[in-house]
PDB file of C-alpha atoms in Angstrom:
ATOM      1  CA  MET A   1      34.559 -16.606  13.737  1.00 58.00           C
ATOM      2  CA  ASP A   2      34.954 -13.394  15.855  1.00 78.00           C
ATOM      3  CA  ARG A   3      32.505 -12.380  18.537  1.00 78.00           C
ATOM      4  CA  LEU A   4      30.649  -9.678  16.494  1.00 72.00           C
ATOM      5  CA  HIS A   5      29.996 -12.173  13.694  1.00 74.00           C
ATOM      6  CA  LEU A   6      28.705 -14.740  16.180  1.00 78.00           C
ATOM      7  CA  ILE A   7      26.379 -12.127  17.779  1.00 79.00           C
ATOM      8  CA  ASN A   8      25.115 -11.126  14.431  1.00 75.00           C
ATOM      9  CA  LEU A   9      24.408 -14.725  13.352  1.00 77.00           C
ATOM     10  CA  ILE A  10      22.545 -15.408  16.682  1.00 84.00           C
ATOM     11  CA  TRP A  11      20.629 -12.226  16.227  1.00 80.00           C
ATOM     12  CA  SER A  12      19.448 -13.014  12.708  1.00 80.00           C
ATOM     13  CA  LYS A  13      18.817 -16.755  13.073  1.00 84.00           C
ATOM     14  CA  THR A  14      16.857 -16.255  16.359  1.00 91.00           C
ATOM     15  CA  SER A  15      14.419 -13.868  14.694  1.00 90.00           C
ATOM     16  CA  LEU A  16      14.005 -16.257  11.790  1.00 90.00           C
ATOM     17  CA  VAL A  17      13.230 -19.179  14.178  1.00 92.00           C
ATOM     18  CA  LEU A  18      10.732 -16.971  16.076  1.00 95.00           C
ATOM     19  CA  ALA A  19       9.115 -15.845  12.891  1.00 95.00           C
ATOM     20  CA  ILE A  20       8.497 -19.430  11.899  1.00 96.00           C
ATOM     21  CA  VAL A  21       7.427 -20.615  15.334  1.00 96.00           C
ATOM     22  CA  PHE A  22       5.047 -17.683  16.068  1.00 97.00           C
ATOM     23  CA  GLY A  23       3.806 -17.849  12.442  1.00 97.00           C
ATOM     24  CA  ILE A  24       2.889 -21.492  12.611  1.00 98.00           C
ATOM     25  CA  TRP A  25       1.270 -20.948  16.019  1.00 97.00           C
ATOM     26  CA  ALA A  26      -0.794 -18.159  14.551  1.00 98.00           C
ATOM     27  CA  LEU A  27      -1.828 -20.183  11.510  1.00 97.00           C
ATOM     28  CA  TRP A  28      -2.777 -23.050  13.700  1.00 97.00           C
ATOM     29  CA  ARG A  29      -4.466 -21.417  16.597  1.00 97.00           C
ATOM     30  CA  GLY A  30      -4.975 -17.706  15.691  1.00 96.00           C
ATOM     31  CA  THR A  31      -8.018 -15.897  14.277  1.00 97.00           C
ATOM     32  CA  ARG A  32      -8.291 -14.504  10.843  1.00 97.00           C
ATOM     33  CA  THR A  33      -6.472 -11.366  12.080  1.00 98.00           C
ATOM     34  CA  GLU A  34      -3.428 -13.263  13.326  1.00 98.00           C
ATOM     35  CA  ARG A  35      -3.257 -15.370  10.144  1.00 98.00           C
ATOM     36  CA  ILE A  36      -3.342 -12.270   7.931  1.00 98.00           C
ATOM     37  CA  GLY A  37      -0.762 -10.652  10.217  1.00 98.00           C
ATOM     38  CA  THR A  38       1.502 -13.732   9.858  1.00 98.00           C
ATOM     39  CA  GLY A  39       1.027 -13.493   6.047  1.00 98.00           C
ATOM     40  CA  LEU A  40       2.228  -9.827   6.157  1.00 98.00           C
ATOM     41  CA  ILE A  41       5.154 -10.685   8.273  1.00 97.00           C
ATOM     42  CA  TRP A  42       6.216 -13.697   6.145  1.00 97.00           C
ATOM     43  CA  PHE A  43       5.688 -11.637   2.987  1.00 97.00           C
ATOM     44  CA  GLY A  44       8.179  -8.983   4.324  1.00 95.00           C
ATOM     45  CA  TRP A  45      10.728 -11.597   5.439  1.00 93.00           C
ATOM     46  CA  VAL A  46      10.604 -13.443   2.052  1.00 95.00           C
ATOM     47  CA  ALA A  47      10.411 -10.482  -0.242  1.00 95.00           C
ATOM     48  CA  SER A  48      13.199  -8.392   1.505  1.00 92.00           C
ATOM     49  CA  PRO A  49      16.210 -10.604   0.486  1.00 90.00           C
ATOM     50  CA  LEU A  50      14.834 -10.843  -3.033  1.00 95.00           C
ATOM     51  CA  VAL A  51      14.939  -7.022  -3.495  1.00 94.00           C
ATOM     52  CA  GLN A  52      17.941  -6.221  -1.303  1.00 89.00           C
ATOM     53  CA  THR A  53      20.832  -4.383  -2.858  1.00 85.00           C
ATOM     54  CA  PRO A  54      24.427  -4.953  -1.802  1.00 81.00           C
ATOM     55  CA  ARG A  55      25.424  -1.278  -1.624  1.00 78.00           C
ATOM     56  CA  PRO A  56      25.458   0.675   1.606  1.00 72.00           C
ATOM     57  CA  GLY A  57      22.898   3.377   2.449  1.00 73.00           C
ATOM     58  CA  MET A  58      19.158   3.396   2.043  1.00 83.00           C
ATOM     59  CA  ASP A  59      17.857   0.195   0.450  1.00 86.00           C
ATOM     60  CA  VAL A  60      14.999   1.333  -1.731  1.00 91.00           C
ATOM     61  CA  GLY A  61      13.722  -2.228  -2.381  1.00 93.00           C
ATOM     62  CA  ILE A  62      13.472  -3.169   1.268  1.00 93.00           C
ATOM     63  CA  ALA A  63      11.960   0.245   2.036  1.00 93.00           C
ATOM     64  CA  ILE A  64       9.260  -0.411  -0.486  1.00 96.00           C
ATOM     65  CA  VAL A  65       8.551  -3.952   0.858  1.00 97.00           C
ATOM     66  CA  ASP A  66       8.439  -2.549   4.484  1.00 96.00           C
ATOM     67  CA  THR A  67       6.086   0.231   3.314  1.00 97.00           C
ATOM     68  CA  MET A  68       3.792  -2.464   1.751  1.00 98.00           C
ATOM     69  CA  VAL A  69       3.869  -4.348   5.044  1.00 98.00           C
ATOM     70  CA  LEU A  70       3.140  -1.057   6.883  1.00 98.00           C
ATOM     71  CA  ILE A  71       0.107  -0.397   4.645  1.00 98.00           C
ATOM     72  CA  GLY A  72      -1.128  -3.921   5.343  1.00 98.00           C
ATOM     73  CA  PHE A  73      -0.910  -3.650   9.057  1.00 98.00           C
ATOM     74  CA  VAL A  74      -2.510  -0.170   9.012  1.00 98.00           C
ATOM     75  CA  TRP A  75      -5.410  -1.723   7.088  1.00 98.00           C
ATOM     76  CA  LEU A  76      -5.569  -4.666   9.409  1.00 98.00           C
ATOM     77  CA  SER A  77      -5.616  -2.385  12.402  1.00 97.00           C
ATOM     78  CA  PHE A  78      -8.455  -0.286  10.963  1.00 97.00           C
ATOM     79  CA  THR A  79     -10.494  -3.271  10.055  1.00 97.00           C
ATOM     80  CA  THR A  80     -10.002  -5.526  13.204  1.00 96.00           C
ATOM     81  CA  ARG A  81      -9.464  -2.957  15.920  1.00 92.00           C
ATOM     82  CA  LYS A  82      -7.072  -5.233  17.844  1.00 97.00           C
ATOM     83  CA  LEU A  83      -4.371  -3.558  19.906  1.00 97.00           C
ATOM     84  CA  TRP A  84      -1.584  -5.835  18.707  1.00 98.00           C
ATOM     85  CA  THR A  85      -2.178  -4.762  15.049  1.00 98.00           C
ATOM     86  CA  ALA A  86      -1.946  -1.122  15.987  1.00 98.00           C
ATOM     87  CA  CYS A  87       1.389  -1.856  17.733  1.00 98.00           C
ATOM     88  CA  ALA A  88       2.527  -3.754  14.678  1.00 98.00           C
ATOM     89  CA  ALA A  89       1.611  -0.862  12.405  1.00 98.00           C
ATOM     90  CA  ALA A  90       3.525   1.598  14.652  1.00 98.00           C
ATOM     91  CA  PHE A  91       6.591  -0.636  14.609  1.00 97.00           C
ATOM     92  CA  MET A  92       6.559  -0.908  10.933  1.00 98.00           C
ATOM     93  CA  LEU A  93       6.240   2.939  10.764  1.00 97.00           C
ATOM     94  CA  VAL A  94       9.359   3.222  12.754  1.00 96.00           C
ATOM     95  CA  ALA A  95      11.116   0.595  10.539  1.00 95.00           C
ATOM     96  CA  VAL A  96      10.083   2.586   7.412  1.00 96.00           C
ATOM     97  CA  ALA A  97      11.267   5.821   9.015  1.00 94.00           C
ATOM     98  CA  CYS A  98      14.669   4.140   9.845  1.00 91.00           C
ATOM     99  CA  HIS A  99      15.208   3.636   6.074  1.00 90.00           C
ATOM    100  CA  PHE A 100      15.497   7.452   5.661  1.00 90.00           C
ATOM    101  CA  ALA A 101      18.165   7.854   8.325  1.00 87.00           C
ATOM    102  CA  PRO A 102      21.048   7.366   5.922  1.00 84.00           C
ATOM    103  CA  LEU A 103      19.677  10.180   3.821  1.00 85.00           C
ATOM    104  CA  LEU A 104      19.295  12.546   6.660  1.00 85.00           C
ATOM    105  CA  THR A 105      22.856  12.014   8.113  1.00 82.00           C
ATOM    106  CA  PRO A 106      25.742  10.240   6.494  1.00 78.00           C
ATOM    107  CA  GLN A 107      27.206   9.180   9.895  1.00 83.00           C
ATOM    108  CA  VAL A 108      24.648   6.341  10.195  1.00 80.00           C
ATOM    109  CA  SER A 109      26.698   3.198   9.776  1.00 80.00           C
ATOM    110  CA  LEU A 110      25.443   0.151   7.831  1.00 77.00           C
ATOM    111  CA  TYR A 111      25.485  -1.794  11.157  1.00 77.00           C
ATOM    112  CA  VAL A 112      23.220   0.702  12.904  1.00 82.00           C
ATOM    113  CA  TYR A 113      20.872   0.871   9.825  1.00 81.00           C
ATOM    114  CA  ILE A 114      20.476  -2.857   9.693  1.00 81.00           C
ATOM    115  CA  THR A 115      20.184  -3.384  13.413  1.00 84.00           C
ATOM    116  CA  ALA A 116      17.410  -0.643  13.755  1.00 87.00           C
ATOM    117  CA  ASN A 117      15.446  -2.098  10.886  1.00 88.00           C
ATOM    118  CA  SER A 118      15.893  -5.619  12.166  1.00 88.00           C
ATOM    119  CA  PHE A 119      14.692  -4.711  15.580  1.00 92.00           C
ATOM    120  CA  TRP A 120      11.535  -2.589  14.602  1.00 94.00           C
ATOM    121  CA  GLY A 121      10.602  -4.610  11.574  1.00 93.00           C
ATOM    122  CA  GLY A 122      11.594  -7.886  13.028  1.00 93.00           C
ATOM    123  CA  TYR A 123      11.703  -8.483  16.835  1.00 95.00           C
ATOM    124  CA  ALA A 124       9.241  -5.770  17.736  1.00 96.00           C
ATOM    125  CA  LEU A 125       6.772  -6.976  14.995  1.00 96.00           C
ATOM    126  CA  LEU A 126       7.114 -10.512  16.236  1.00 97.00           C
ATOM    127  CA  GLY A 127       6.439  -9.248  19.812  1.00 97.00           C
ATOM    128  CA  ALA A 128       3.213  -7.742  18.647  1.00 98.00           C
ATOM    129  CA  LEU A 129       2.157 -10.915  17.020  1.00 98.00           C
ATOM    130  CA  LEU A 130       3.096 -12.747  20.128  1.00 98.00           C
ATOM    131  CA  ALA A 131       0.946 -10.438  22.218  1.00 98.00           C
ATOM    132  CA  GLY A 132      -1.917 -10.986  19.803  1.00 98.00           C
ATOM    133  CA  MET A 133      -1.604 -14.784  20.076  1.00 98.00           C
ATOM    134  CA  LEU A 134      -1.413 -14.687  23.908  1.00 97.00           C
ATOM    135  CA  ARG A 135      -4.765 -12.677  23.797  1.00 97.00           C
ATOM    136  CA  VAL A 136      -6.253 -15.230  21.517  1.00 97.00           C
ATOM    137  CA  GLU A 137      -5.283 -18.146  23.852  1.00 97.00           C
ATOM    138  CA  LYS A 138      -6.560 -16.165  26.880  1.00 96.00           C
ATOM    139  CA  ASP A 139      -9.914 -15.469  25.182  1.00 95.00           C
ATOM    140  CA  ARG A 140     -10.131 -19.185  24.286  1.00 94.00           C
ATOM    141  CA  ARG A 141      -9.542 -20.215  27.909  1.00 94.00           C
ATOM    142  CA  ILE A 142     -12.173 -17.722  29.116  1.00 94.00           C
ATOM    143  CA  ALA A 143     -14.721 -18.978  26.559  1.00 93.00           C
ATOM    144  CA  LEU A 144     -14.082 -22.589  27.738  1.00 91.00           C
ATOM    145  CA  ALA A 145     -14.528 -21.680  31.440  1.00 82.00           C
TER     146      ALA A 145
END
């Protein structure tokens, strides 16, 4: 296995492990907001491979799934007014916008397209959930003090 494939494998499997770990933590210790957010993230991660097409360029199926997750996070942000949900909605907006990059310029490689969407719709989204969970735990410690 060459180095690029190994890096890609580590990149994708690490995000999957983080999504599972952060999600279980949020379901176990989070508030209703973190649980709904986890559901939105897991929906996107499960649905995306099911609708993915093998051809290069914009993947309409994944763009639709990401748009649905974006709408979910915008709704969650408006109804809960938590900062992490606003960040998650912003990250998903960037991920959805990245889907249109291949339509705007043909020079966007498949590698760049996948990496950008994996970062904004994956790692950045998980970072927002992590921030939300850290806040929940801090509020819990303050309430017990």
